[in-house]
């Protein structure tokens, strides 16, 4: 992996092979679904809600590139849950420097999360771009412990 081959995209700006794309808005943050590998043999399970999907990937079995595209403004009340009580949305690897292949990106000029921020912990290959973050719980984006 090169320095710029981070998240769900290749160096030339195209999605990595096999990438999944989730479109998340205020209306879909609680209902968006995604199949996530939950066992080493590749068994998948369908998860509902943005944080639930990210929590399932924390187990470390699913490294499928994932582009999460934020549309419009998502308020804290629009979310299914938060796994970080201090920050809000949490993207966490199973152990230090776990390869996640996740891009969290805003689509359009009004893509914003409001009333929460995000905690990124134990992750490698996570990208956040084109996104406004307002009225955070603590930090807008916290890169905490063992990220690269």
Coordinates of C-alpha atoms in Angstrom, one line a residue:
X1 CA 0.0 0.0 0.0
X2 CA 1.4 3.4 -0.9
X3 CA 1.0 6.5 1.3
X4 CA -2.0 7.7 -0.7
X5 CA -3.7 4.3 -1.1
X6 CA -5.7 4.9 2.0
X7 CA -9.3 4.2 2.9
X8 CA -11.6 2.8 0.2
X9 CA -9.8 4.4 -2.7
X10 CA -6.8 3.7 -4.9
X11 CA -4.1 6.2 -5.7
X12 CA -5.9 7.3 -8.9
X13 CA -9.1 8.2 -7.0
X14 CA -11.2 5.2 -8.0
X15 CA -12.7 2.8 -5.5
X16 CA -10.7 -0.2 -4.5
X17 CA -11.8 -3.5 -6.0
X18 CA -14.8 -4.9 -4.2
X19 CA -15.5 -1.7 -2.2
X20 CA -18.9 -1.2 -0.6
X21 CA -20.5 2.2 -0.7
X22 CA -23.0 3.4 1.9
X23 CA -25.0 6.6 1.5
X24 CA -25.9 8.0 4.9
X25 CA -28.2 10.9 5.6
X26 CA -30.3 12.1 8.5
X27 CA -33.1 9.8 7.3
X28 CA -30.9 6.7 6.8
X29 CA -28.3 6.9 9.6
X30 CA -30.4 4.5 11.8
X31 CA -31.6 2.3 9.0
X32 CA -28.6 1.9 6.6
X33 CA -27.6 -1.8 6.3
X34 CA -24.4 -3.5 5.4
X35 CA -23.2 -7.1 5.4
X36 CA -20.1 -7.5 7.5
X37 CA -17.8 -10.6 7.9
X38 CA -18.1 -11.6 11.5
X39 CA -16.0 -14.8 11.5
X40 CA -12.7 -15.9 10.2
X41 CA -14.4 -18.3 7.7
X42 CA -16.1 -15.3 6.0
X43 CA -19.5 -15.8 7.5
X44 CA -21.4 -12.5 7.1
X45 CA -24.2 -10.9 9.1
X46 CA -26.3 -7.9 8.2
X47 CA -26.0 -4.9 10.5
X48 CA -28.3 -1.9 10.7
X49 CA -27.3 1.6 11.6
X50 CA -24.0 3.4 10.9
X51 CA -22.4 2.9 14.3
X52 CA -23.6 -0.8 14.5
X53 CA -21.9 -1.4 11.1
X54 CA -18.6 0.2 12.3
X55 CA -18.8 -1.8 15.6
X56 CA -19.1 -5.1 13.6
X57 CA -16.0 -4.3 11.6
X58 CA -14.1 -3.8 14.8
X59 CA -13.9 -7.6 15.1
X60 CA -11.2 -7.5 12.4
X61 CA -12.6 -10.1 10.0
X62 CA -13.9 -7.7 7.4
X63 CA -11.3 -5.6 5.6
X64 CA -13.5 -4.9 2.6
X65 CA -13.0 -1.3 1.5
X66 CA -15.9 0.8 2.7
X67 CA -16.8 4.3 1.5
X68 CA -19.3 6.0 3.8
X69 CA -20.8 9.0 2.0
X70 CA -22.5 11.6 4.2
X71 CA -25.2 13.6 2.5
X72 CA -26.6 16.7 4.1
X73 CA -26.5 17.3 7.9
X74 CA -26.7 14.4 10.3
X75 CA -27.6 15.4 13.9
X76 CA -26.7 13.4 17.0
X77 CA -30.3 12.4 17.4
X78 CA -30.3 10.9 13.8
X79 CA -27.7 8.3 14.8
X80 CA -28.5 4.7 15.8
X81 CA -26.0 4.9 18.7
X82 CA -22.6 6.1 19.7
X83 CA -19.8 3.8 20.8
X84 CA -17.7 6.6 22.3
X85 CA -19.5 8.5 25.1
X86 CA -16.8 11.2 24.9
X87 CA -16.6 11.8 21.2
X88 CA -19.6 10.2 19.4
X89 CA -19.0 8.0 16.3
X90 CA -16.2 5.5 16.9
X91 CA -14.1 3.7 14.3
X92 CA -12.0 1.3 16.2
X93 CA -9.6 -1.5 15.1
X94 CA -9.4 -4.9 16.8
X95 CA -5.8 -4.1 17.9
X96 CA -3.1 -1.6 17.2
X97 CA -2.8 -0.4 13.6
X98 CA -5.6 -2.7 12.3
X99 CA -6.2 -2.2 8.6
X100 CA -9.7 -0.8 8.2
X101 CA -9.9 0.5 4.6
X102 CA -12.6 3.0 5.5
X103 CA -13.3 6.4 3.9
X104 CA -15.8 8.7 5.6
X105 CA -16.6 11.5 3.2
X106 CA -19.0 14.3 2.6
X107 CA -20.9 14.5 -0.6
X108 CA -21.9 18.0 -1.8
X109 CA -21.1 21.3 -0.1
X110 CA -23.4 20.8 2.9
X111 CA -22.2 17.5 4.3
X112 CA -22.0 17.9 8.0
X113 CA -22.2 16.0 11.3
X114 CA -23.6 18.1 14.1
X115 CA -23.7 17.5 17.8
X116 CA -21.0 14.8 17.8
X117 CA -17.5 14.1 16.6
X118 CA -15.6 11.0 16.0
X119 CA -12.9 8.8 17.7
X120 CA -10.5 6.9 15.6
X121 CA -8.5 4.3 17.5
X122 CA -6.2 1.4 16.7
X123 CA -6.7 2.0 12.9
X124 CA -4.7 2.0 9.8
X125 CA -6.1 3.1 6.5
X126 CA -9.0 5.4 7.6
X127 CA -9.6 8.6 5.7
X128 CA -12.0 11.5 6.6
X129 CA -12.6 14.1 3.9
X130 CA -14.9 16.8 2.7
X131 CA -16.9 16.9 5.9
X132 CA -18.0 19.7 8.2
X133 CA -18.1 18.8 11.9
X134 CA -20.0 21.2 14.3
X135 CA -20.9 21.4 18.0
X136 CA -18.8 18.4 19.0
X137 CA -19.1 16.5 22.3
X138 CA -15.4 17.1 22.9
X139 CA -13.0 16.9 19.9
X140 CA -14.3 17.0 16.4
X141 CA -11.9 14.3 15.3
X142 CA -9.8 12.4 17.9
X143 CA -7.0 10.1 16.6
X144 CA -6.4 8.2 19.8
X145 CA -3.9 5.4 20.3
X146 CA -2.0 3.3 17.7
X147 CA -3.2 4.8 14.4
X148 CA -1.3 5.1 11.2

